[in-house]
Coordinates of N, CA and C in Angstrom, one line a residue:
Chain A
X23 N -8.2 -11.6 11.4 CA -7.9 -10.2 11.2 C -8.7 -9.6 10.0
X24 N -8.1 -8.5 9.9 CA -9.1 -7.1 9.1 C -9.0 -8.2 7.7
X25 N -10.1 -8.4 6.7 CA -9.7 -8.5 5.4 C -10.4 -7.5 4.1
X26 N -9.6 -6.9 3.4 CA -10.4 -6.4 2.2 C -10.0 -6.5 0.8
X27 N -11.6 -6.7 0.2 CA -11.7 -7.3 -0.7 C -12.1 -6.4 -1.7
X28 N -11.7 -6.4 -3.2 CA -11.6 -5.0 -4.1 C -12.3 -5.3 -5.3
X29 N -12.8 -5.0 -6.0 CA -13.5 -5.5 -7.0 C -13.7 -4.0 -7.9
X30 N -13.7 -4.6 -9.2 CA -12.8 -5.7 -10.1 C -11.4 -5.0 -10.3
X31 N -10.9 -6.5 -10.6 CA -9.3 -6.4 -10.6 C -9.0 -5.5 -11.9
X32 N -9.3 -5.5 -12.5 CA -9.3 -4.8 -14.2 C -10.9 -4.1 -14.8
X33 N -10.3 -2.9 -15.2 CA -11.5 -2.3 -15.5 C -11.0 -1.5 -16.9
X34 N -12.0 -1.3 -17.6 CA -11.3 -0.7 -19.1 C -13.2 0.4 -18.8
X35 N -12.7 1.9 -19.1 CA -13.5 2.8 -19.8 C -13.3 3.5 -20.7
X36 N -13.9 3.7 -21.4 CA -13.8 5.1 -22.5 C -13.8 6.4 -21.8
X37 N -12.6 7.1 -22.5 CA -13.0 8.3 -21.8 C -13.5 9.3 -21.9
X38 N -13.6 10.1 -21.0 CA -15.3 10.3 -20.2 C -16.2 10.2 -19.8
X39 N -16.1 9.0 -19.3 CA -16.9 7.7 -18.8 C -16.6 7.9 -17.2
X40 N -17.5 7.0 -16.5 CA -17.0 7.0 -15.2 C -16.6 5.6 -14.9
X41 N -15.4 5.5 -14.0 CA -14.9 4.1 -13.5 C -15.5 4.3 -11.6
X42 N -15.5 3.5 -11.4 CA -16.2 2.4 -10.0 C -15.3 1.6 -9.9
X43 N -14.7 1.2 -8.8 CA -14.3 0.4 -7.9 C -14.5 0.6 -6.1
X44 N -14.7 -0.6 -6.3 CA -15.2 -0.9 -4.5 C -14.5 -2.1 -3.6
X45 N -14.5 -1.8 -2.4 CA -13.8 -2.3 -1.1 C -14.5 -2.7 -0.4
X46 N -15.1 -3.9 0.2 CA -15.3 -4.3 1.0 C -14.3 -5.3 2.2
X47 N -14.9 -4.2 3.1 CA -13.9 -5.0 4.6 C -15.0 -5.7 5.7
X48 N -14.0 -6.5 6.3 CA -14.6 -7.2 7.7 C -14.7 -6.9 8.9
X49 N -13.8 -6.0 9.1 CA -13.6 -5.3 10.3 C -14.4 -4.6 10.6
X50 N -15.3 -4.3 11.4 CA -16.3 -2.8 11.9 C -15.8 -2.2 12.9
X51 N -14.3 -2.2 13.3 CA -13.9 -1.2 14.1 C -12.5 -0.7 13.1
X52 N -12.9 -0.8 11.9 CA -11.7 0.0 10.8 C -12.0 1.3 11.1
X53 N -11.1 2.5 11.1 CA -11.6 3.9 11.4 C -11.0 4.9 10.0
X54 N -9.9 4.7 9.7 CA -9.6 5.5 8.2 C -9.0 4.5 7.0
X55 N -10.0 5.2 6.0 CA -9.8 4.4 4.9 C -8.6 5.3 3.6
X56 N -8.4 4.5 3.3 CA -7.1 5.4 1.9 C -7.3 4.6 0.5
X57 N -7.2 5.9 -0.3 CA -7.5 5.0 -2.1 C -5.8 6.1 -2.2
X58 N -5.0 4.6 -2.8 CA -3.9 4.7 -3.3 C -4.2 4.6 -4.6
X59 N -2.9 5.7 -5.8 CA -3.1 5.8 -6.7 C -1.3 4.9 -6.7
X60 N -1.2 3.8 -7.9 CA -0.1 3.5 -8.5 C 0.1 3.6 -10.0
X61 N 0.5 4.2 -10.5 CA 0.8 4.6 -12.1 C 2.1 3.2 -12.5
X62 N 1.7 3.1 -13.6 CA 3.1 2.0 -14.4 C 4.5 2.2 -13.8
X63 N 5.1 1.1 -13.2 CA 6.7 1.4 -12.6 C 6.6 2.9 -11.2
X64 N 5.6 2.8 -10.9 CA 6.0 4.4 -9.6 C 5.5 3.7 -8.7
X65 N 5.9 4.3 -7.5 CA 5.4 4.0 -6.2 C 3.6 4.5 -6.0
X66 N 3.2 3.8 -5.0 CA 1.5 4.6 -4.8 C 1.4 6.4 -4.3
X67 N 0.8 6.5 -4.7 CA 0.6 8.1 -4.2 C -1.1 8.2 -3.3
X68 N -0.8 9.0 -2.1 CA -2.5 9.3 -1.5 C -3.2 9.8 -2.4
X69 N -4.4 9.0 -3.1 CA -5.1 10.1 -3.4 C -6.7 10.8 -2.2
X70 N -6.5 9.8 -1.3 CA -7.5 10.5 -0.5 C -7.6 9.2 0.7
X71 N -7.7 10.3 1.9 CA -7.6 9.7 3.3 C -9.4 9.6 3.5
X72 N -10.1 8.9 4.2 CA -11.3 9.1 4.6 C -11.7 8.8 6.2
X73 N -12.1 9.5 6.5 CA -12.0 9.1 8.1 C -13.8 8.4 8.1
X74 N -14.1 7.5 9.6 CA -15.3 6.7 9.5 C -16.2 7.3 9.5
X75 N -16.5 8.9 9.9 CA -17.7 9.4 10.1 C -17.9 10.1 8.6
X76 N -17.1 10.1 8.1 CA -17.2 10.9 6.5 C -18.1 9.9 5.2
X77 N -19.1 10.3 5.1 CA -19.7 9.5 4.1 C -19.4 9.6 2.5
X78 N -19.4 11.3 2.3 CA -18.6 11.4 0.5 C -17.6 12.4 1.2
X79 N -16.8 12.1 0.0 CA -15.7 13.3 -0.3 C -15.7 13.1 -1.8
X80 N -15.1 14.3 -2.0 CA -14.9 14.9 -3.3 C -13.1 15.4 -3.5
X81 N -13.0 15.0 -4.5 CA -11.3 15.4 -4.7 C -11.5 15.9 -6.0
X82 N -10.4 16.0 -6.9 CA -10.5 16.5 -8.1 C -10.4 15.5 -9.1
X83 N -12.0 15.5 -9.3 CA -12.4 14.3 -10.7 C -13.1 13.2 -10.1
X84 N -13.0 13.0 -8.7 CA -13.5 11.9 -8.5 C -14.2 12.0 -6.9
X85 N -15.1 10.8 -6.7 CA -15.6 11.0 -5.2 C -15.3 9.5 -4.7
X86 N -14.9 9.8 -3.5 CA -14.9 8.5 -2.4 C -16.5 8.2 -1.3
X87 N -16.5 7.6 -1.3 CA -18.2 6.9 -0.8 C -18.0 6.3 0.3
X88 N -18.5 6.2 1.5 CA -18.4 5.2 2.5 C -19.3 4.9 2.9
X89 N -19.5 3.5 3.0 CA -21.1 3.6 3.3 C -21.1 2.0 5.0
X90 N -20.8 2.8 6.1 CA -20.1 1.8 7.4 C -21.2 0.9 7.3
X91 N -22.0 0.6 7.1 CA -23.2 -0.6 7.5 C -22.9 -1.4 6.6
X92 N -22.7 -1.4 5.6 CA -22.3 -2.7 4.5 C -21.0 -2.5 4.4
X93 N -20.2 -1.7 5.1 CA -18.4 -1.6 5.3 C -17.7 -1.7 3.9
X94 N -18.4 -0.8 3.2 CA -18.3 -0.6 1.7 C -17.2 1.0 1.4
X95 N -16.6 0.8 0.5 CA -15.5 1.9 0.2 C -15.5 1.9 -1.1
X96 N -15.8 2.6 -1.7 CA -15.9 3.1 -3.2 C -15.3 4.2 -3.7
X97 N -14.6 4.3 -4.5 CA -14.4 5.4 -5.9 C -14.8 5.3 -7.1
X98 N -14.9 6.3 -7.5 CA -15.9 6.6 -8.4 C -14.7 7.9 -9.2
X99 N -14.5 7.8 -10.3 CA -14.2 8.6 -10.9 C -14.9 9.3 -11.9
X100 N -14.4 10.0 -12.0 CA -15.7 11.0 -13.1 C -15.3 11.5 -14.3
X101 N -15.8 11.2 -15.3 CA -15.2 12.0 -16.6 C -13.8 11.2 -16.5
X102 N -13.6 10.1 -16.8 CA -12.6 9.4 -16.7 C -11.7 10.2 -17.7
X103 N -10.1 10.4 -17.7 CA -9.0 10.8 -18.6 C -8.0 9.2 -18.9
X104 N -7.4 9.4 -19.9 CA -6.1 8.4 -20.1 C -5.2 9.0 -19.1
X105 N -4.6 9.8 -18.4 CA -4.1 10.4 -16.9 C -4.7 9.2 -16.2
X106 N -5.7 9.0 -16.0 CA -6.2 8.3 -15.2 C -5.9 6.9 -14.8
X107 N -5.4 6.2 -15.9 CA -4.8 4.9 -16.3 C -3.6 4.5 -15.1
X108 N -3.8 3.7 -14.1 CA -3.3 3.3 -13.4 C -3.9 2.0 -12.5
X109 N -3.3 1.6 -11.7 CA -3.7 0.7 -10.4 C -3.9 1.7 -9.2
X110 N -5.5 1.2 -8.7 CA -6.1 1.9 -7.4 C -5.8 0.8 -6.5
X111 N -5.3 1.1 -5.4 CA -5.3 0.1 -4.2 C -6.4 0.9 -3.0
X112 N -7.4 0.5 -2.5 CA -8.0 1.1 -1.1 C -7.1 0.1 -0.1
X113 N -7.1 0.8 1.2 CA -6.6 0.2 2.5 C -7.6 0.8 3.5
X114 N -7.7 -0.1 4.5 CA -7.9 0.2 5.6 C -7.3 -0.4 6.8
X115 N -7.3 0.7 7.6 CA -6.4 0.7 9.0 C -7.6 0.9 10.5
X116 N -7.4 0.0 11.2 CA -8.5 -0.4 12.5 C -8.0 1.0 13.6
X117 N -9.0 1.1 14.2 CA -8.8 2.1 15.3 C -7.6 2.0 15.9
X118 N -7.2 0.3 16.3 CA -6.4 0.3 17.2 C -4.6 0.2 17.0
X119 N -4.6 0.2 15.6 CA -3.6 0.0 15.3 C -2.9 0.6 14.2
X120 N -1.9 0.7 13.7 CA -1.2 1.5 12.8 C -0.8 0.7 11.8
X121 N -1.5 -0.6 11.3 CA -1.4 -1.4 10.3 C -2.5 -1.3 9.3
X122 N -1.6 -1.0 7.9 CA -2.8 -1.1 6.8 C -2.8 -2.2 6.2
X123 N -4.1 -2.7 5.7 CA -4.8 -3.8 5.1 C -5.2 -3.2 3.3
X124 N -4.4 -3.9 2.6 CA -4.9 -3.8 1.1 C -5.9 -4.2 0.4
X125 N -6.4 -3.7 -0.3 CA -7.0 -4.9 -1.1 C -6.0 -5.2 -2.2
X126 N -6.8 -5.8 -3.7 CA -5.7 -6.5 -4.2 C -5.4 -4.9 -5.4
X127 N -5.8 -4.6 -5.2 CA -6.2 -3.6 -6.3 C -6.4 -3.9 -8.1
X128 N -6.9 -2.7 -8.3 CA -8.2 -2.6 -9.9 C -7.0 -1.7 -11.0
X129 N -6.7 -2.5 -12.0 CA -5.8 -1.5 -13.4 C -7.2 -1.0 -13.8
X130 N -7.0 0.0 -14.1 CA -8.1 0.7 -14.7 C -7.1 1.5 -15.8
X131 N -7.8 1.4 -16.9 CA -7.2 1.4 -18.2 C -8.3 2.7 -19.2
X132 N -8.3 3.5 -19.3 CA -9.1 4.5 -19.6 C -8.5 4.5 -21.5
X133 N -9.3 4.5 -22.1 CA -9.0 4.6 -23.6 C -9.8 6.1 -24.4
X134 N -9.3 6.2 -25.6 CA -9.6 7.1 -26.5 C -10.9 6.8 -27.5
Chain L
X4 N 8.1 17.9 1.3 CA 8.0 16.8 0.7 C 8.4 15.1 1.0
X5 N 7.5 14.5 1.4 CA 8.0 13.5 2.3 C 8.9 12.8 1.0
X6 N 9.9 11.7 1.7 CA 11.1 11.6 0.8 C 11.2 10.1 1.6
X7 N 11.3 9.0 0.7 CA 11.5 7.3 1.1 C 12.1 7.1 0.0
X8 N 13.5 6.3 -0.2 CA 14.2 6.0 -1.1 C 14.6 5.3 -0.9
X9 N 15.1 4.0 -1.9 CA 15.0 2.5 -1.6 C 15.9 2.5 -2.5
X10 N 17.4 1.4 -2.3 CA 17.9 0.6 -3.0 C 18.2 -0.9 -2.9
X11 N 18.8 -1.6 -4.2 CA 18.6 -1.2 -5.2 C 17.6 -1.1 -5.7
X12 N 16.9 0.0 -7.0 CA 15.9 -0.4 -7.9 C 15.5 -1.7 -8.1
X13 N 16.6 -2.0 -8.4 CA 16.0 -3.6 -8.7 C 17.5 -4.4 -9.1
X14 N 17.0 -6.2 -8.5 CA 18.1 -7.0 -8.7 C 17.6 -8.2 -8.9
X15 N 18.9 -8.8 -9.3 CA 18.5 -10.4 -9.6 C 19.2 -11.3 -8.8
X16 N 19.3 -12.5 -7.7 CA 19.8 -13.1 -6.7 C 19.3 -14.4 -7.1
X17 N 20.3 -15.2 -6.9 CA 20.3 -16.5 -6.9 C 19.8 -17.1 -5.9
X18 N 18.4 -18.2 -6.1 CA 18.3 -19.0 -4.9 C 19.1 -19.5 -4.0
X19 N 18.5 -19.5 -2.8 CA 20.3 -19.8 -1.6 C 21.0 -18.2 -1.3
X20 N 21.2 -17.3 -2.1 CA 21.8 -16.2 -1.7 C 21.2 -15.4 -1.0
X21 N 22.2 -14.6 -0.4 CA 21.4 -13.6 0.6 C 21.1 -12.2 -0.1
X22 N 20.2 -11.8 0.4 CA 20.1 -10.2 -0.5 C 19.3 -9.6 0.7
X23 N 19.7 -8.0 0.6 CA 19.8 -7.0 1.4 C 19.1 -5.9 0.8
X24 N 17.9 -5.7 0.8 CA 16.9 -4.5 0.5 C 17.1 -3.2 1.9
X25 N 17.6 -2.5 1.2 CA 17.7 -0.8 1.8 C 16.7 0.2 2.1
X26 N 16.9 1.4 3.0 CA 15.3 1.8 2.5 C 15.8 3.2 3.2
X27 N 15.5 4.0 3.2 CA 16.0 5.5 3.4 C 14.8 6.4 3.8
X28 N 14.8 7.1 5.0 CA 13.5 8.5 5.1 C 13.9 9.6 5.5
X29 N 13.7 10.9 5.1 CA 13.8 11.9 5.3 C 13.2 12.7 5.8
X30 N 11.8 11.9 6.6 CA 10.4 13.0 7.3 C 10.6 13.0 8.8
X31 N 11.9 12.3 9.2 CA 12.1 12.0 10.6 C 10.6 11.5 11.2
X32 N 10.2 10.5 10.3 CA 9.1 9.8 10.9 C 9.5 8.8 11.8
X33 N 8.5 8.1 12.5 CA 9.2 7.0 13.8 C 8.8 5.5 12.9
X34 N 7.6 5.8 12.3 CA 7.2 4.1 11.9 C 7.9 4.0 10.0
X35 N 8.4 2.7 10.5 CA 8.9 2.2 8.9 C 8.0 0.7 8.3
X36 N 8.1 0.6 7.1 CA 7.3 -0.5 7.1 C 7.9 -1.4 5.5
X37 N 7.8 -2.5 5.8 CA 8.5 -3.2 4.4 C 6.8 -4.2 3.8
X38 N 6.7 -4.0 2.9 CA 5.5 -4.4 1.8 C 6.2 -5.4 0.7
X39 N 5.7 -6.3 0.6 CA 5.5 -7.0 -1.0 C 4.5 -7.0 -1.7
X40 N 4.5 -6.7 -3.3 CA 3.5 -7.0 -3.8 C 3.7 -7.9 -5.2
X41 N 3.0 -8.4 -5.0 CA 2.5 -9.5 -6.0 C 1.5 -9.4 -7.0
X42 N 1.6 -9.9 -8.5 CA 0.5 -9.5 -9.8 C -0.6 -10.0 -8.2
X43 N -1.8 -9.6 -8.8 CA -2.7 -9.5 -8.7 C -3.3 -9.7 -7.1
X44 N -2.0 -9.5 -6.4 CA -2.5 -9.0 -4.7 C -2.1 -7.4 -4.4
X45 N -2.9 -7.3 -3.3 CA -2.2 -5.6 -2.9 C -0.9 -5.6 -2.3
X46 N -0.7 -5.3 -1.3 CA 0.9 -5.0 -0.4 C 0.4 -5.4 0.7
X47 N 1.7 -6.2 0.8 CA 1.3 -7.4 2.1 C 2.5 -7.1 3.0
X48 N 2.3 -6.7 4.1 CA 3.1 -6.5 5.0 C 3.6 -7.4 5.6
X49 N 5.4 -6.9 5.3 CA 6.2 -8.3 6.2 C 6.7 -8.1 7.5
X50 N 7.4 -6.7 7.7 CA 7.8 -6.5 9.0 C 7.6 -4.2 9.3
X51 N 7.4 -4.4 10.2 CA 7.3 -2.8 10.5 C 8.5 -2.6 11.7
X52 N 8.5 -1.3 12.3 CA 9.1 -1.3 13.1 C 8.8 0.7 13.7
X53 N 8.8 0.9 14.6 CA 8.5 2.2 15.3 C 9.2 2.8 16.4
X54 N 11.0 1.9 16.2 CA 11.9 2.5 16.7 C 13.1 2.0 16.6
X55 N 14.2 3.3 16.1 CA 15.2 2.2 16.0 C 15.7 1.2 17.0
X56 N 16.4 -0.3 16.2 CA 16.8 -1.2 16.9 C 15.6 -2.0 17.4
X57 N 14.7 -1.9 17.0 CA 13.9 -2.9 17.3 C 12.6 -2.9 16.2
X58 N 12.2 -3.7 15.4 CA 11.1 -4.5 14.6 C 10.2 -5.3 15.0
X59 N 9.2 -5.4 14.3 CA 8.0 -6.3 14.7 C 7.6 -7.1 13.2
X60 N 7.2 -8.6 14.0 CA 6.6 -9.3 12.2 C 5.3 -8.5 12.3
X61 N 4.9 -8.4 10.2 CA 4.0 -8.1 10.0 C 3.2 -9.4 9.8
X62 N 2.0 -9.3 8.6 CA 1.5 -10.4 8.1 C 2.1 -11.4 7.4
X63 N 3.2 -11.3 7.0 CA 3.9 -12.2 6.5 C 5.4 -12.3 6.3
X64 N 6.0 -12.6 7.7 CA 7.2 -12.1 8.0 C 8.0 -13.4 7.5
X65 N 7.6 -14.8 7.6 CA 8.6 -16.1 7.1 C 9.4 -15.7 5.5
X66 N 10.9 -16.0 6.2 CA 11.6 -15.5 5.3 C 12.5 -14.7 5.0
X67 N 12.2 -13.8 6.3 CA 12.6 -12.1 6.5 C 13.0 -11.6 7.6
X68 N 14.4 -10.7 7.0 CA 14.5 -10.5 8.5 C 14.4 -9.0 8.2
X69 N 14.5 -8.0 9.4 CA 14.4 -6.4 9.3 C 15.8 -6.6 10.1
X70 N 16.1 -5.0 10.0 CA 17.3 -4.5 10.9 C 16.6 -2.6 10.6
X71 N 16.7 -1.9 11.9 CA 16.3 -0.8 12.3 C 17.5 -0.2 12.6
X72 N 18.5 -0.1 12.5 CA 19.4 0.6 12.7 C 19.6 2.2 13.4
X73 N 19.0 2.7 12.5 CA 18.8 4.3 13.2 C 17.2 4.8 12.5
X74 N 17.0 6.0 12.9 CA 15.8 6.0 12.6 C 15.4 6.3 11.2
X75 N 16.2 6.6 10.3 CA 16.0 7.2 8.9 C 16.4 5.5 8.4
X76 N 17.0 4.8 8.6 CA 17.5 3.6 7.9 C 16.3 1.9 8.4
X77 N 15.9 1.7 7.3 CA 15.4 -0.2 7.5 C 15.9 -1.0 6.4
X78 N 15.8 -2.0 7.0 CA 16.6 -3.0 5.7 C 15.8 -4.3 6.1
X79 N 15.8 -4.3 4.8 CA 15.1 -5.9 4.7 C 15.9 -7.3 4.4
X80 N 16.5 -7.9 4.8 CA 17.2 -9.0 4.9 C 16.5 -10.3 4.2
X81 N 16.7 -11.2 3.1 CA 16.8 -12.4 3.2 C 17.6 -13.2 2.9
X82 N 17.7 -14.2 3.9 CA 18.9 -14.6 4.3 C 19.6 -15.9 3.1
X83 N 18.1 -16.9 2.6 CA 18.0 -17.3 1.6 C 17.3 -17.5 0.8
X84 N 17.4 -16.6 -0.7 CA 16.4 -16.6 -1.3 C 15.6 -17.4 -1.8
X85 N 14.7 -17.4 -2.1 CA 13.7 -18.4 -2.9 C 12.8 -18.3 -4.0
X86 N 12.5 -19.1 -5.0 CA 11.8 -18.5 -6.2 C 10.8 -17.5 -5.8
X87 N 10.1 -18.1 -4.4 CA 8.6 -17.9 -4.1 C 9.0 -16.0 -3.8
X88 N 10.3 -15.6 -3.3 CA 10.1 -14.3 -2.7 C 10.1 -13.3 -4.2
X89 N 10.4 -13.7 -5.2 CA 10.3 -12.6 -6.2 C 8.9 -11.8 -6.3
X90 N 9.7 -10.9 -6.2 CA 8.0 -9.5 -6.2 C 8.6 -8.4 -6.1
X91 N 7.8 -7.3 -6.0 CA 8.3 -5.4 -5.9 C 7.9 -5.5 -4.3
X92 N 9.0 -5.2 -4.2 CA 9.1 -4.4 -2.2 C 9.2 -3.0 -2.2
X93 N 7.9 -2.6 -1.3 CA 7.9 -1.3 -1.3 C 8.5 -0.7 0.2
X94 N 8.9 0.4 0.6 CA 9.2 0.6 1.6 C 8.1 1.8 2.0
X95 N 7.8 2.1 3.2 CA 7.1 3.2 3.7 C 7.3 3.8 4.9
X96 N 7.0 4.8 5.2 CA 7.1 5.5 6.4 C 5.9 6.1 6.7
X97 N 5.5 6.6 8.1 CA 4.9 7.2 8.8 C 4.8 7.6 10.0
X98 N 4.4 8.1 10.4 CA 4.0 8.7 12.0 C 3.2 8.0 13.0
X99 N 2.5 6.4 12.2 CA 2.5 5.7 13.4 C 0.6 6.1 13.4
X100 N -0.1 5.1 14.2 CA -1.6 5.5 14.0 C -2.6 5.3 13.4
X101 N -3.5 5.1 13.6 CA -4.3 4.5 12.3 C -5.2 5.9 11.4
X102 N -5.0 6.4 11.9 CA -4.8 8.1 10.4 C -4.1 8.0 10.2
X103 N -2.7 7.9 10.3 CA -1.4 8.1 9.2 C -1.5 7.6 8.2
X104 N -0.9 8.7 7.3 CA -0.6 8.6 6.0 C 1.0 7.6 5.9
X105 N 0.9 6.5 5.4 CA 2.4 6.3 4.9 C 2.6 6.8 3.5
X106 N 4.2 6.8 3.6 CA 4.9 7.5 2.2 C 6.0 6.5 1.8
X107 N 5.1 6.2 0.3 CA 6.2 5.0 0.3 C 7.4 5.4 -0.7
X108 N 8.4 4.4 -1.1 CA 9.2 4.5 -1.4 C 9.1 4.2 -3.2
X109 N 10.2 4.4 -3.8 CA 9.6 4.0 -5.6 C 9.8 2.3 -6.2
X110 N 10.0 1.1 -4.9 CA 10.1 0.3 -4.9 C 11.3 -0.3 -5.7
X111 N 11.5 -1.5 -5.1 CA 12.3 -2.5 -6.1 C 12.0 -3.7 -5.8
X112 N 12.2 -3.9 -7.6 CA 11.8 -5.2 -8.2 C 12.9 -6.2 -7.9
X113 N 12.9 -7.6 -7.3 CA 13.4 -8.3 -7.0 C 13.3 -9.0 -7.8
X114 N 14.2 -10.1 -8.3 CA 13.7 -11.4 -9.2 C 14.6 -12.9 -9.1
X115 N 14.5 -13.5 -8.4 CA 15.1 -14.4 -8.2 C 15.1 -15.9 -8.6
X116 N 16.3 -16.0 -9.5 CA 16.4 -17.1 -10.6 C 17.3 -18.2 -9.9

């Protein structure tokens, strides 16, 4: 079955800085990808759905990347904030089914 | 505002005991789904379900049981606990699909001594 793999598990920037983390999966019939935001003690919140034909998106502060040939999924934040300071999880979910696949997800820790 | 609400927040259950994780939705969505996560894994799916009265194992259902009851209601069942099941269970809902958005719940922390 689908597996995805997240790298790195822990990430520390200064802020203003930009943080990176990336997904790679096994699947090449995955069709929408999701970067989950989890904050200390809260549930995850969407921060962005990407469908397979979509290469960037842009949200506010940050861009998502997909790049289907190397089955790569990246965020990229920008001008990092201490707001920012949370656990990212990406998922992806296969064409044919309504099950998401995690990775392990990245604390990303933004400092002053 | 999609709405998933889960009790309890959090508890502590003795090995051997049974404990009863709840889960509540308000989006009149059809698909429910129960998650564990563990330090340093993502959410691992135990059991889903996409209509009341009937469930399906997820990726890692040993252990667990669901009950579907009606369609706003899932519950996660273990019958006896074990050191190994301590973790945050998340609950989620959706519409089913592989574009769907799930909405999850604000989780509870389980801990079993």
């Amino acid at each position: 079955g689908e597996q995805v793999e997240q790298r790195p598990p822990h990430l520390s920037v200064r802020e203003g800085d930009s943080a990176f983390i990336t997904c790679t999966y096994t699947d090449p019939n995955s069709y929408y990808f999701f970067w989950y935001k989890q904050e200390p003690g809260a549930s995850l919140q969407l921060l962005m759905k990407v469908f397979s034909s979509t290469e960037i998106n842009e949200g506010q502060g940050f861009t998502v990347l997909l790049n289907k040939k190397d089955k790569r999924l990246s965020l990229n934040l920008t001008a990092a904030h201490p707001g920012d300071s949370a656990a990212y999880f990406c998922a992806v979910s296969a064409s044919s089914g309504q099950k998401l696949v995690f990775g392990q997800g990245t604390i990303l820790k933004v400092y002053l | 505002e999609a709405a998933v609400t889960q009790s309890p927040r959090s508890k502590v259950a003795v090995t051997g005991g049974k404990v009863t994780l709840s889960c509540h939705q308000t989006n009149n969505h059809d698909y429910m789904y129960w998650y564990r996560q563990d330090t340093g894994h993502g959410l691992r799916l135990i059991h889903y379900s996409y209509v009341a009265d009937s469930t399906e194992k997820g990726d890692i259902p040993d252990g667990y049981k669901a009950s579907r009851p009606s369609q706003e209601n899932f519950s996660l069942i273990l019958e006896l606990a074990s050191l190994s099941q301590t973790a945050v269970y998340f609950c989620a809902s959706g519409t089913g699909g592989s574009q769907d958005t799930q909405y999850f719940g604000p989780g509870t922390r389980l801990l079993v001594l």
